[in-house]
mmCIF file of C-alpha atoms and ligand atoms in Angstrom:
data_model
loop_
_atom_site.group_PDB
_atom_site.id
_atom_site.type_symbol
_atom_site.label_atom_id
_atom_site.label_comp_id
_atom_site.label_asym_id
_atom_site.label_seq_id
_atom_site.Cartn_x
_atom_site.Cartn_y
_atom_site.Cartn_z
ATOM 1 C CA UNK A 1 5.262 -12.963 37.617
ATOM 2 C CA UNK A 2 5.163 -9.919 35.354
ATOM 3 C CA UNK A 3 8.573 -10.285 35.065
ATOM 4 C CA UNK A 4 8.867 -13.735 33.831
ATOM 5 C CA UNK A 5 6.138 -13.218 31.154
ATOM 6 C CA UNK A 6 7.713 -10.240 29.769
ATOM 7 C CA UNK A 7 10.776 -12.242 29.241
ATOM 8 C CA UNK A 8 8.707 -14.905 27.395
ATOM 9 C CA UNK A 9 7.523 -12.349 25.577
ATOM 10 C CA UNK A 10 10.642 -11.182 24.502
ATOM 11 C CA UNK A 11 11.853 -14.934 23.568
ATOM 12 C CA UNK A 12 9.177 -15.246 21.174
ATOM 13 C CA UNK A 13 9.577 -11.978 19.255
ATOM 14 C CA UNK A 14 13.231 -13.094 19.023
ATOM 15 C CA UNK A 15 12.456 -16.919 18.380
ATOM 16 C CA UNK A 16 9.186 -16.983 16.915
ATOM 17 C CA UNK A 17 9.023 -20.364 19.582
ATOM 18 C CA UNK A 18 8.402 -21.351 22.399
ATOM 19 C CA UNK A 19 7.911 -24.503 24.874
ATOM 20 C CA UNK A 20 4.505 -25.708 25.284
ATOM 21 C CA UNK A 21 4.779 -24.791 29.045
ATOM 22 C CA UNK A 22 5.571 -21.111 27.774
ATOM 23 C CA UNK A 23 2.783 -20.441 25.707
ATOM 24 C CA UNK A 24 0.484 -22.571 28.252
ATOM 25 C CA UNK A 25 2.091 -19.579 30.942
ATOM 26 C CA UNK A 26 1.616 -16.730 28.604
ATOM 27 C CA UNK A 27 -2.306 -18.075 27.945
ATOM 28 C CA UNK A 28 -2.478 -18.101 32.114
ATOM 29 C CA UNK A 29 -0.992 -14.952 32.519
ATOM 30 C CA UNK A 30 -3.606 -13.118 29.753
ATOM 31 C CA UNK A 31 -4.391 -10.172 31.260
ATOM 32 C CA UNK A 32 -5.097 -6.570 29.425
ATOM 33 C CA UNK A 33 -1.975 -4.695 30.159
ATOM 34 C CA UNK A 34 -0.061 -7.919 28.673
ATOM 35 C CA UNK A 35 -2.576 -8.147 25.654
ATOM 36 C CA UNK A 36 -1.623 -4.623 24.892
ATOM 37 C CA UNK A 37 2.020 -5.350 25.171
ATOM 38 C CA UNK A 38 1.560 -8.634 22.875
ATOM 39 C CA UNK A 39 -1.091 -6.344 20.110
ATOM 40 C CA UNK A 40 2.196 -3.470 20.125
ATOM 41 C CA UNK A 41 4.585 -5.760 19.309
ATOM 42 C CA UNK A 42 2.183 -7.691 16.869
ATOM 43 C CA UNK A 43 1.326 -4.361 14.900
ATOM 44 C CA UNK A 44 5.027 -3.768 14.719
ATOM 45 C CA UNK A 45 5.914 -7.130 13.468
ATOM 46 C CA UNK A 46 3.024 -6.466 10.603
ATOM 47 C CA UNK A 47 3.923 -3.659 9.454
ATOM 48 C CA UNK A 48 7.748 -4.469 8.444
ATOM 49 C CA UNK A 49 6.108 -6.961 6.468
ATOM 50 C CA UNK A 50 2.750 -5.594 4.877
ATOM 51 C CA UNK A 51 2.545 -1.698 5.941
ATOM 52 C CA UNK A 52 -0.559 -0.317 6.497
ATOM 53 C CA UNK A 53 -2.511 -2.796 4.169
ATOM 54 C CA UNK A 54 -5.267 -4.610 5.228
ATOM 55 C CA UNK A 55 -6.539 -7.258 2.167
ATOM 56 C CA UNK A 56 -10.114 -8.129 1.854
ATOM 57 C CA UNK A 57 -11.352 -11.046 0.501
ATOM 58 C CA UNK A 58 -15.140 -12.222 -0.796
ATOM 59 C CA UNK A 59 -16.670 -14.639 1.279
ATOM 60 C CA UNK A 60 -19.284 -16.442 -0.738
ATOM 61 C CA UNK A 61 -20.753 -18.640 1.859
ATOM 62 C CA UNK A 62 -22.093 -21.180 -1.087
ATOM 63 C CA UNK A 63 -23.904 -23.972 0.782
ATOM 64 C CA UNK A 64 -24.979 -24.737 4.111
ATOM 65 C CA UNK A 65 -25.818 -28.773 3.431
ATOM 66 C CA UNK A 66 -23.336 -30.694 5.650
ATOM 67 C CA UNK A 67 -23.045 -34.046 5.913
ATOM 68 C CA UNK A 68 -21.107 -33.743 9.261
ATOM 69 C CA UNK A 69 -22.871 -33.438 12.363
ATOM 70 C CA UNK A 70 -20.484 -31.532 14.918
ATOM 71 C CA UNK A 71 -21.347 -30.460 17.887
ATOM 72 C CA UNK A 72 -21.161 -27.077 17.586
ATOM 73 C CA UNK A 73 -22.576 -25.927 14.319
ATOM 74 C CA UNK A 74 -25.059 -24.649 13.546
ATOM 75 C CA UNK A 75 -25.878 -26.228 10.023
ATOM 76 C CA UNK A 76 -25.108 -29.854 11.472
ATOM 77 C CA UNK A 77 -26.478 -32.309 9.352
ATOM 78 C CA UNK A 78 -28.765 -33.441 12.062
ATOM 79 C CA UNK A 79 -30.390 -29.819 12.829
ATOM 80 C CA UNK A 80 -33.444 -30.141 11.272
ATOM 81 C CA UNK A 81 -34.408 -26.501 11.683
ATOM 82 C CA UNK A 82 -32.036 -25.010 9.882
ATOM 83 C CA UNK A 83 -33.523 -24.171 6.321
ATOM 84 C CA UNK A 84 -30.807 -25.331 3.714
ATOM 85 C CA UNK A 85 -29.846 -23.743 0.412
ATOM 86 C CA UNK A 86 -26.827 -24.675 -2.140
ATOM 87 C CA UNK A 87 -25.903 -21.680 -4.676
ATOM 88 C CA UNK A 88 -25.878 -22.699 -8.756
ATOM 89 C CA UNK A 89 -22.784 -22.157 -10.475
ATOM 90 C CA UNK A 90 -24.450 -18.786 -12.083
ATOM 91 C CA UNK A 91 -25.226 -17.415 -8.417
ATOM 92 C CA UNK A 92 -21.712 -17.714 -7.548
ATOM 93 C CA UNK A 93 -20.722 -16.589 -10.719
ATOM 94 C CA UNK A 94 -22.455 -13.151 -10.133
ATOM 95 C CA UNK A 95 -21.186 -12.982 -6.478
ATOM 96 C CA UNK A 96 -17.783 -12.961 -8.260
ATOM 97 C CA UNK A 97 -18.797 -10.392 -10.535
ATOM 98 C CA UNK A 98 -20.241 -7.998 -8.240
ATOM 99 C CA UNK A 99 -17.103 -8.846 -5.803
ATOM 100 C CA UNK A 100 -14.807 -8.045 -8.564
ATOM 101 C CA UNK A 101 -16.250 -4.537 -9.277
ATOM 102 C CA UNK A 102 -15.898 -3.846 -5.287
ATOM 103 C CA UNK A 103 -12.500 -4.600 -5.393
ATOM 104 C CA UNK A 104 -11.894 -8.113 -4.386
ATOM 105 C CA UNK A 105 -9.158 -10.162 -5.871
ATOM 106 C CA UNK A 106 -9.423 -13.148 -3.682
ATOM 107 C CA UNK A 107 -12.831 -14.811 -3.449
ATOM 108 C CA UNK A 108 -13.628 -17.455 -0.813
ATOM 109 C CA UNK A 109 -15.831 -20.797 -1.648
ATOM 110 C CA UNK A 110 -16.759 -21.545 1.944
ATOM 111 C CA UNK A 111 -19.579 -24.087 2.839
ATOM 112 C CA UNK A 112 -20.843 -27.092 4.590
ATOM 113 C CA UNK A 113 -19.202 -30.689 3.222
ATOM 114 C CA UNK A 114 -22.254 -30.794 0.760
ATOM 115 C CA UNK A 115 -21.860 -33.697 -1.750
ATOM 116 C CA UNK A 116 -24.029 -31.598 -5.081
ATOM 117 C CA UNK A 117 -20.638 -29.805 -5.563
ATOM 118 C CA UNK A 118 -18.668 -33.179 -6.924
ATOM 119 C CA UNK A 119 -14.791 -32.294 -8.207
ATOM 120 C CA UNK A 120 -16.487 -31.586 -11.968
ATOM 121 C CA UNK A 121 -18.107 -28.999 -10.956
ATOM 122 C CA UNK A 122 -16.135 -27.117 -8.673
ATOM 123 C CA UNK A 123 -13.239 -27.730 -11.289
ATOM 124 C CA UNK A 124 -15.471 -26.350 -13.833
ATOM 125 C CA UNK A 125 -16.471 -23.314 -11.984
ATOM 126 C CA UNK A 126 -13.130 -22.526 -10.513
ATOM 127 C CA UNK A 127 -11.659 -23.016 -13.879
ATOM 128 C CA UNK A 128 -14.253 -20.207 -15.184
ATOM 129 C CA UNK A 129 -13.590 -17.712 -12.425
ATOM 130 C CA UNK A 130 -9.536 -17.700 -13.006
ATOM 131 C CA UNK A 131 -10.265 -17.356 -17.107
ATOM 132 C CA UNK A 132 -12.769 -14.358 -16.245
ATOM 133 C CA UNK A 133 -10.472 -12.684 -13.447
ATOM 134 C CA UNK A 134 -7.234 -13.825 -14.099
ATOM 135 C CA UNK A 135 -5.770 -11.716 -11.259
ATOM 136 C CA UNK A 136 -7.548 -13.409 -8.896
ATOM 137 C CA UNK A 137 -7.158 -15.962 -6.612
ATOM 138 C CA UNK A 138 -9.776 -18.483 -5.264
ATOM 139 C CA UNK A 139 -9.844 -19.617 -1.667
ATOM 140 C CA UNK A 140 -11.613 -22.744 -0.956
ATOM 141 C CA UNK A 141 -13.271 -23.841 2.418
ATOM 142 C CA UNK A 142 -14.957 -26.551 1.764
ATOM 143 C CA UNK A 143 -14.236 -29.637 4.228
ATOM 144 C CA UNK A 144 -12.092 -32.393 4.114
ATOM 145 C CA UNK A 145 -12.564 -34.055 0.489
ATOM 146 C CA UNK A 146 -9.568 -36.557 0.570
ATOM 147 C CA UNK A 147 -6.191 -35.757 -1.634
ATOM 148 C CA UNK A 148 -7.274 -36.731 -5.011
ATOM 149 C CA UNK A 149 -9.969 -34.335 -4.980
ATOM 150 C CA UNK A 150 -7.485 -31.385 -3.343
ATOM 151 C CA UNK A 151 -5.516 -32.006 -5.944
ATOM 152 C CA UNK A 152 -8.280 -31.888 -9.048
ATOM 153 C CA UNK A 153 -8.487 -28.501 -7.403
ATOM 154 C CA UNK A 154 -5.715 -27.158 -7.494
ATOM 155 C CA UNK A 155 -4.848 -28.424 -10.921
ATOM 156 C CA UNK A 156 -7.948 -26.334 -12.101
ATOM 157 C CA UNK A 157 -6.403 -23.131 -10.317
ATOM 158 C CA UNK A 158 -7.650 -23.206 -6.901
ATOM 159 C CA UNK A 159 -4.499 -21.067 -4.800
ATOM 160 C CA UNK A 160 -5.789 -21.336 -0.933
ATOM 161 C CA UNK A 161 -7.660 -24.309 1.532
ATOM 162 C CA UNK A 162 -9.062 -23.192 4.533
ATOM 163 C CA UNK A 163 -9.338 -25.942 7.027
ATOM 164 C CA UNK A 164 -9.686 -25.495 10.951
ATOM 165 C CA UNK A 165 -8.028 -28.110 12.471
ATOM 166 C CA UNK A 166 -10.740 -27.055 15.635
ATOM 167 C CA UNK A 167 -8.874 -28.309 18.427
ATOM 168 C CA UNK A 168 -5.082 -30.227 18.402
ATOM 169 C CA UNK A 169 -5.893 -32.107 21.614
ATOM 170 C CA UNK A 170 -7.604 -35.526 20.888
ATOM 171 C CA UNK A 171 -9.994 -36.158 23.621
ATOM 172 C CA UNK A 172 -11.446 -32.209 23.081
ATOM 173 C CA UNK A 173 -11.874 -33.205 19.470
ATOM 174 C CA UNK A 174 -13.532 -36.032 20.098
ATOM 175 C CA UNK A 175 -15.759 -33.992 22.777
ATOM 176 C CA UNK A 176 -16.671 -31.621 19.897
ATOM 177 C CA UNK A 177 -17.421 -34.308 16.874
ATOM 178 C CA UNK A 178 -18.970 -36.991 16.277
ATOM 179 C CA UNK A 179 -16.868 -40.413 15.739
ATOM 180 C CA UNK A 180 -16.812 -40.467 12.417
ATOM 181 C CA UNK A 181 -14.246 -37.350 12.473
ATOM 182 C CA UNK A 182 -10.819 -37.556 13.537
ATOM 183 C CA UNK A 183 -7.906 -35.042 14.614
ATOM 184 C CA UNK A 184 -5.778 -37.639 12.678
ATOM 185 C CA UNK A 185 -7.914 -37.122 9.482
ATOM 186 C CA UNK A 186 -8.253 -33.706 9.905
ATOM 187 C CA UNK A 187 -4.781 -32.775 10.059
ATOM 188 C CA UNK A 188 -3.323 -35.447 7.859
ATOM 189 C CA UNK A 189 -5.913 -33.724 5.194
ATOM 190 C CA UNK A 190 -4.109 -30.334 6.278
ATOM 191 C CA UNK A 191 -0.724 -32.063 5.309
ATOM 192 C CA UNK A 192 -2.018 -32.901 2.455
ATOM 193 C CA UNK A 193 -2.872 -29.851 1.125
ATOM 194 C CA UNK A 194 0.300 -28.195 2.352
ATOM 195 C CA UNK A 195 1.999 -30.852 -0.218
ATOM 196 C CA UNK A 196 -0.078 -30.331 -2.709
ATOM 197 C CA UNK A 197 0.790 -27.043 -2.816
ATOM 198 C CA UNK A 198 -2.165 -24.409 -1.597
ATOM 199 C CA UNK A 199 -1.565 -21.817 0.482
ATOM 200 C CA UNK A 200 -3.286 -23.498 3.462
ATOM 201 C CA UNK A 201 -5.085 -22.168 6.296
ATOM 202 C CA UNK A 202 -6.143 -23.841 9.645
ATOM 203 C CA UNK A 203 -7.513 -22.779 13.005
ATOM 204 C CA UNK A 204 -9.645 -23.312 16.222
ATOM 205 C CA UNK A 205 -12.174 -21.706 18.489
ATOM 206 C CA UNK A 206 -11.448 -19.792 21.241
ATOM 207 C CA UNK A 207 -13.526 -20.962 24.409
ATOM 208 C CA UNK A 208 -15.386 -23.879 22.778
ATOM 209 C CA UNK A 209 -16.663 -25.703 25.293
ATOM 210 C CA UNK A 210 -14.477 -27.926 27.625
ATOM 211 C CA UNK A 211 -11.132 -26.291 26.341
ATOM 212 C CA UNK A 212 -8.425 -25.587 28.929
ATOM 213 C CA UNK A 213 -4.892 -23.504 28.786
ATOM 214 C CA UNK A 214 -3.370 -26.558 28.000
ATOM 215 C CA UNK A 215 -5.420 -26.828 25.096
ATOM 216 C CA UNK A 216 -5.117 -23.634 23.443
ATOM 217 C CA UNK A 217 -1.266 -23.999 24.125
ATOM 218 C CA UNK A 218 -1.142 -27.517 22.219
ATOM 219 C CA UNK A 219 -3.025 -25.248 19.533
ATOM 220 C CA UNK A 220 -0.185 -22.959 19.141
ATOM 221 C CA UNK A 221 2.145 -25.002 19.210
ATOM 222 C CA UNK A 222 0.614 -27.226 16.518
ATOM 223 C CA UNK A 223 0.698 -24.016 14.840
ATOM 224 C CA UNK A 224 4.036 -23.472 15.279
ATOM 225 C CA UNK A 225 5.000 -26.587 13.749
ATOM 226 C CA UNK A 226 2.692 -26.529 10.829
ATOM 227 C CA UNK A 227 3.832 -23.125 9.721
ATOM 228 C CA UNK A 228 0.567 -22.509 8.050
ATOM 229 C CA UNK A 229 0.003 -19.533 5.875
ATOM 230 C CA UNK A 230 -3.071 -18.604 7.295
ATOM 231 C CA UNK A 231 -5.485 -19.141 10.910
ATOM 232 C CA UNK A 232 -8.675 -18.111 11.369
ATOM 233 C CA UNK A 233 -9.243 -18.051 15.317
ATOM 234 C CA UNK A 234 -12.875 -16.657 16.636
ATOM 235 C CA UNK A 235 -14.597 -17.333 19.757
ATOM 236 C CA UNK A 236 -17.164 -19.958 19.997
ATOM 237 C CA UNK A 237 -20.436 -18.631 19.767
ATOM 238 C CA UNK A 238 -23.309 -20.963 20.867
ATOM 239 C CA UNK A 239 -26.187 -22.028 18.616
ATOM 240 C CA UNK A 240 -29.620 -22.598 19.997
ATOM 241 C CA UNK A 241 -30.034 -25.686 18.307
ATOM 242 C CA UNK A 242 -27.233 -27.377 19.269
ATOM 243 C CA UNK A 243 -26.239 -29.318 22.627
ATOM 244 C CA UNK A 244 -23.926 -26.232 23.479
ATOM 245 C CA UNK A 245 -27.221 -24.072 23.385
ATOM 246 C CA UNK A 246 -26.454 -22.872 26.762
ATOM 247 C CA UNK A 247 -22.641 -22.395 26.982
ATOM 248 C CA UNK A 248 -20.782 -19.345 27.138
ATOM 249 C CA UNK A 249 -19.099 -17.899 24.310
ATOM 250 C CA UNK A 250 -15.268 -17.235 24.131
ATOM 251 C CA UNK A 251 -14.135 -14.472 24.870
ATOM 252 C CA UNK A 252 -12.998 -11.465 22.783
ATOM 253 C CA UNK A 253 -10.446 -9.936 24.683
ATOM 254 C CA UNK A 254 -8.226 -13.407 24.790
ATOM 255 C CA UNK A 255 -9.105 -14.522 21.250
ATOM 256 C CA UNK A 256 -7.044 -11.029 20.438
ATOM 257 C CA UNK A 257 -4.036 -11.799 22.237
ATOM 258 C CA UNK A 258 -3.748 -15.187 20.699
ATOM 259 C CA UNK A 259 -3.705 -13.175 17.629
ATOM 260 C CA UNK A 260 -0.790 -11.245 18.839
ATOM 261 C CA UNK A 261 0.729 -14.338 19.374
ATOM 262 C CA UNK A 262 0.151 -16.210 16.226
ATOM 263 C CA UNK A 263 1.522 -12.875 14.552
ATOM 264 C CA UNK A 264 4.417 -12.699 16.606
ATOM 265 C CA UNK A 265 5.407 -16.425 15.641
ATOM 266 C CA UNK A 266 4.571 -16.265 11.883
ATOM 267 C CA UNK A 267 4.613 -12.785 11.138
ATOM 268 C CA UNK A 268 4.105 -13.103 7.673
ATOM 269 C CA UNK A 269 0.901 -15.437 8.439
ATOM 270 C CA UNK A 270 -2.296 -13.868 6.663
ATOM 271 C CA UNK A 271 -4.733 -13.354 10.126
ATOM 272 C CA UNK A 272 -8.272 -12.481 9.390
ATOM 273 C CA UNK A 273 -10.251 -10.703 11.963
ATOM 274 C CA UNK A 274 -13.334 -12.855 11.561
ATOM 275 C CA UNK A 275 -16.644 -12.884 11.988
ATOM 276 C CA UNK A 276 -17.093 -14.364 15.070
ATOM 277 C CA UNK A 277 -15.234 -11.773 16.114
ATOM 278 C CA UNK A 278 -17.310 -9.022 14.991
ATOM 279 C CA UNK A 279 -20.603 -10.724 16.103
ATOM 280 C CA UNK A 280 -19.553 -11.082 19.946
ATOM 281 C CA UNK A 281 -17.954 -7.030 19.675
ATOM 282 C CA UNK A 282 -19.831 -3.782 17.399
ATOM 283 C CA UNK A 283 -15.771 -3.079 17.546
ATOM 284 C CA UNK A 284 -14.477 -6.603 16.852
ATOM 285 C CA UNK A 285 -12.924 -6.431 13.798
ATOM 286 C CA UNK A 286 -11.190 -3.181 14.596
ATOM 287 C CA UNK A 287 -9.859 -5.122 17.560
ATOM 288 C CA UNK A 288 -8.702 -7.951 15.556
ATOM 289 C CA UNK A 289 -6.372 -5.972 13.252
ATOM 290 C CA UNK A 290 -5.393 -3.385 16.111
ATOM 291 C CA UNK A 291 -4.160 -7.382 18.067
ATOM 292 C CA UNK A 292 -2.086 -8.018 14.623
ATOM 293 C CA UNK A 293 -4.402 -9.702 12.106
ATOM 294 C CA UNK A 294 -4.221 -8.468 8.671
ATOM 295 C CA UNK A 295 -7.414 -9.842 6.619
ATOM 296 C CA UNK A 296 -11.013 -9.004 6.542
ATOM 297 C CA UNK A 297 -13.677 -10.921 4.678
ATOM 298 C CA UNK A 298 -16.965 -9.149 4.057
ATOM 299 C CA UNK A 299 -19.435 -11.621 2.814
ATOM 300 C CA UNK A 300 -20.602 -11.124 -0.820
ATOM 301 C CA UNK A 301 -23.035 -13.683 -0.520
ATOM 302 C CA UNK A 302 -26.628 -13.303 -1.595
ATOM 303 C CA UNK A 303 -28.789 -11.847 1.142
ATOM 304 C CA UNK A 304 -30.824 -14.511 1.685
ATOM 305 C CA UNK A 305 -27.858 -16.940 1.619
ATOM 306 C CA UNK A 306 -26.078 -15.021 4.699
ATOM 307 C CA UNK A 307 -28.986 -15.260 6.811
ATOM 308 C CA UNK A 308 -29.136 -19.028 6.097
ATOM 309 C CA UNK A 309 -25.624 -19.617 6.908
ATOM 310 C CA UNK A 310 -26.086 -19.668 10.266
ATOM 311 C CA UNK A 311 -23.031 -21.356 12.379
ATOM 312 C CA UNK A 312 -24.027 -19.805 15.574
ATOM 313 C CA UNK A 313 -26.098 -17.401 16.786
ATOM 314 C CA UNK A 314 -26.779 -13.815 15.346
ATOM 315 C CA UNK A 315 -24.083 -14.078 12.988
ATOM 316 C CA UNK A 316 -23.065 -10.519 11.709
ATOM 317 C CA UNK A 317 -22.838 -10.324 8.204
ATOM 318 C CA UNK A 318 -22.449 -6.076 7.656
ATOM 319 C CA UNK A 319 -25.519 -5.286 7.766
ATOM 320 C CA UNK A 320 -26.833 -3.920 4.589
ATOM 321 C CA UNK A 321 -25.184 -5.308 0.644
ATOM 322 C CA UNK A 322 -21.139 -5.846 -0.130
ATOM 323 C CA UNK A 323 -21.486 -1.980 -1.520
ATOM 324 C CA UNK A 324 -21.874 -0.695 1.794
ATOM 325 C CA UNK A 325 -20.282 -2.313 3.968
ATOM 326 C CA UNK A 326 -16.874 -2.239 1.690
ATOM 327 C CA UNK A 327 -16.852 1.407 1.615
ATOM 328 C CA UNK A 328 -17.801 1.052 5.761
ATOM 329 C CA UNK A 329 -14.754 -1.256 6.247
ATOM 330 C CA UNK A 330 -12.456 1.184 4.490
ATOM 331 C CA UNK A 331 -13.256 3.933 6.705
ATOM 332 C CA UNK A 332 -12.890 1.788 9.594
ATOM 333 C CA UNK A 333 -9.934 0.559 8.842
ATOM 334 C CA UNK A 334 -8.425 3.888 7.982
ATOM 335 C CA UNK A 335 -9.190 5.413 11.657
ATOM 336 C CA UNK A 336 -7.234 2.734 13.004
ATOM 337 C CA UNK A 337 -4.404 3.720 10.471
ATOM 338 C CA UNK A 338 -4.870 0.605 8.439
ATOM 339 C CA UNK A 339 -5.638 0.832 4.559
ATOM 340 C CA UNK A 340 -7.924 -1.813 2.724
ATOM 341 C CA UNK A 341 -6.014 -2.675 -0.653
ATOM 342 C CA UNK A 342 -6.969 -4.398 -4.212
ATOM 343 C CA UNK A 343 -4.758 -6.984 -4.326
ATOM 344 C CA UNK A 344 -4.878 -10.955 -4.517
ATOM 345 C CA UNK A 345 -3.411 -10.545 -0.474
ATOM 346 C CA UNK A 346 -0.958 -13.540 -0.935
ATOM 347 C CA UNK A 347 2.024 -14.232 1.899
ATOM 348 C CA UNK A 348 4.456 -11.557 1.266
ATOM 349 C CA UNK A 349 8.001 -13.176 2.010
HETATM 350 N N1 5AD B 1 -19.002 -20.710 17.092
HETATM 351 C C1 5AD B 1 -17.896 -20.227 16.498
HETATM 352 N N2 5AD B 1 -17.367 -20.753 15.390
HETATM 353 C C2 5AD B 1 -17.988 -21.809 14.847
HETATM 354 N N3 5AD B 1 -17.694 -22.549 13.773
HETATM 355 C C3 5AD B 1 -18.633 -23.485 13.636
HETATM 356 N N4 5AD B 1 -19.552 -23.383 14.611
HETATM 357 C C4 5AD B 1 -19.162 -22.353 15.388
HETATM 358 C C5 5AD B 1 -19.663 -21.765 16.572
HETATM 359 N N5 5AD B 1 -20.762 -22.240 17.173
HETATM 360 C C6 5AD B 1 -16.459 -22.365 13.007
HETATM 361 C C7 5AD B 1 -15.650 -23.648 13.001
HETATM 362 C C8 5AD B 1 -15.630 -24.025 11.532
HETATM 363 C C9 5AD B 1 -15.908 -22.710 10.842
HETATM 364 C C10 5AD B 1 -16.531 -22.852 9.502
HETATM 365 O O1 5AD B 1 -16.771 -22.032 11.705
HETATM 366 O O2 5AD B 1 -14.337 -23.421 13.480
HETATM 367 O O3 5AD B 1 -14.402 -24.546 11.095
#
């Protein structure tokens, strides 16, 4: 048994592929000793192609209006607890600012699919960021928006997307979202803005509810296929006010070996360690990069704005302001023999 997933192993460090039957084996087979075998080769497999570096990137989590209601989230549209805020242009404009002076050269739009932000104005501010901090580059994660409005964009300078697909298996998407969202839409829109030209990013959840081995393997292999330039994989982590109140959440240990795996089939992908991650684990993030991942994103949000952005429960968010918790994450990463860098952090070829 052992045997046989040791020589999997070995196909996909020499492949970068395998059969959907093979990765569904290696996801049965997850066990500690083979996670450590899969995070050895992973960290190998990084560092011929980025070193020691670790980039960082600003998260500036801008609004948590959503007009979509899935399942999961914790600013759903149709949670009426959750207190909503949307960040003005100058509010983002000083996250930049105090981002820049910490060292970030990539900062991340993220929010709920929140209609006040039409193409105008994120074209307008996006526009202003790149003239201000021209060695930048701006990340959006902002929804699907259809490809006219991708492209607007990316004509004004936007360089990344970050889109979870969620799930590639069609009945589990349609177990996690409401009708009105599709797998088709979701990953045509990912298509789209792989031909538009962004460096795009998608991902899932690991252990949302009703997801099976075959699942996560259809993930990977989507993966595989797309040949994105970035995932973002966390566990799910229930919210209180959703239907999944009183699931369990993924689990750590197995979200870290798909890591390893996702590394060891794009190992030039840019892999955050997210925050999911480091809400479920005080060590998560170290864990994260130690499986293979190579991105952190401390959130340079306003204070109040973090706490608001709740997707699921207890969220971490550092702690105390960006200041802090940059210098923390250097330190951190350097006892694991990893170095935070001030750099843009694009796909090194
Ligand atoms: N647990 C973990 N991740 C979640 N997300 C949303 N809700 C949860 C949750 N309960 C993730 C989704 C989404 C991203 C913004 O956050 O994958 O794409």
């Amino acid at each position: 048994m052992k045997e046989r997933l040791i020589f999997i192993a070995d196909k996909l460090c020499k492949n970068h592929s395998l059969t959907l039957e093979e990765y569904a084996e290696l996801i049965d087979g997850y066990d500690a000793s083979l996670a450590e075998l899969f995070a050895k080769r992973a960290r190998e497999v990084r560092k011929e192609v980025y070193g020691k570096d670790v980039f960082v990137r600003g998260l500036i989590e801008i609004s948590n209006y959503c007009k979509n209601d899935c399942f999961y989230c914790g600013i759903r549209r149709s949670n009426k607890t959750c207190e909503r805020y949307r960040l003005s242009r100058e509010e983002i404009l000083s996250c930049c600012e105090e981002g820049y002076a910490l060292g970030f050269r990539t900062f991340v739009m993220q929010g709920g699919e929140d209609a006040f932000y039409t193409d105008d104005f994120l074209c307008d501010l996006i526009r202003k960021v790149k003239e201000s901090y021209p060695d930048c580059a701006v990340t959006l994660s902002l929804g699907e928006r259809g490809k006219e409005s991708f492209r607007c964009l990316f004509e004004a300078g936007a360089d990344r997307y970050l889109l979870r697909h969620e799930t590639a298996d069609e009945t589990h998407y349609a177990s996690l979202h409401p009708t009105e969202l599709t797998l088709q839409n979701r990953l045509q829109a990912l298509r789209d803005l792989k031909e538009i030209g962004y460096q795009t990013g998608c991902g899932f959840m690991v252990g949302s509810p009703g997801q099976t081995t075959q699942m996560l393997a259809k993930d990977i292999k989507w993966i595989e296929a797309f040949q994105p330039a970035m995932c973002g994989i966390g566990p799910f982590i229930p919210h209180h006010a959703t239907r999944f109140a009183n699931d369990k959440a993924g689990d750590v240990g197995l979200t870290c070996y798909l890591l390893s795996i996702i590394r060891l089939i794009k190992p030039n992908i840019l892999l955050p360690a997210t925050t999911a991650l480091a809400t479920l684990d005080a060590k998560g993030c170290e864990k994260g990069i130690l499986a293979g991942a190579n991105v952190v994103m401390p959130n340079v949000s306003p204070i109040s704005a973090k706490q608001k952005y709740e997707l699921y429960d207890n969220k971490a968010y550092g702690g105390s302001e960006a200041a802090k918790n940059v210098e923390a994450l250097k330190k951190r990463m350097e006892a694991i023999g990893c170095r935070v860098v001030t750099d843009r952090g694009d796909v090194r070829l």
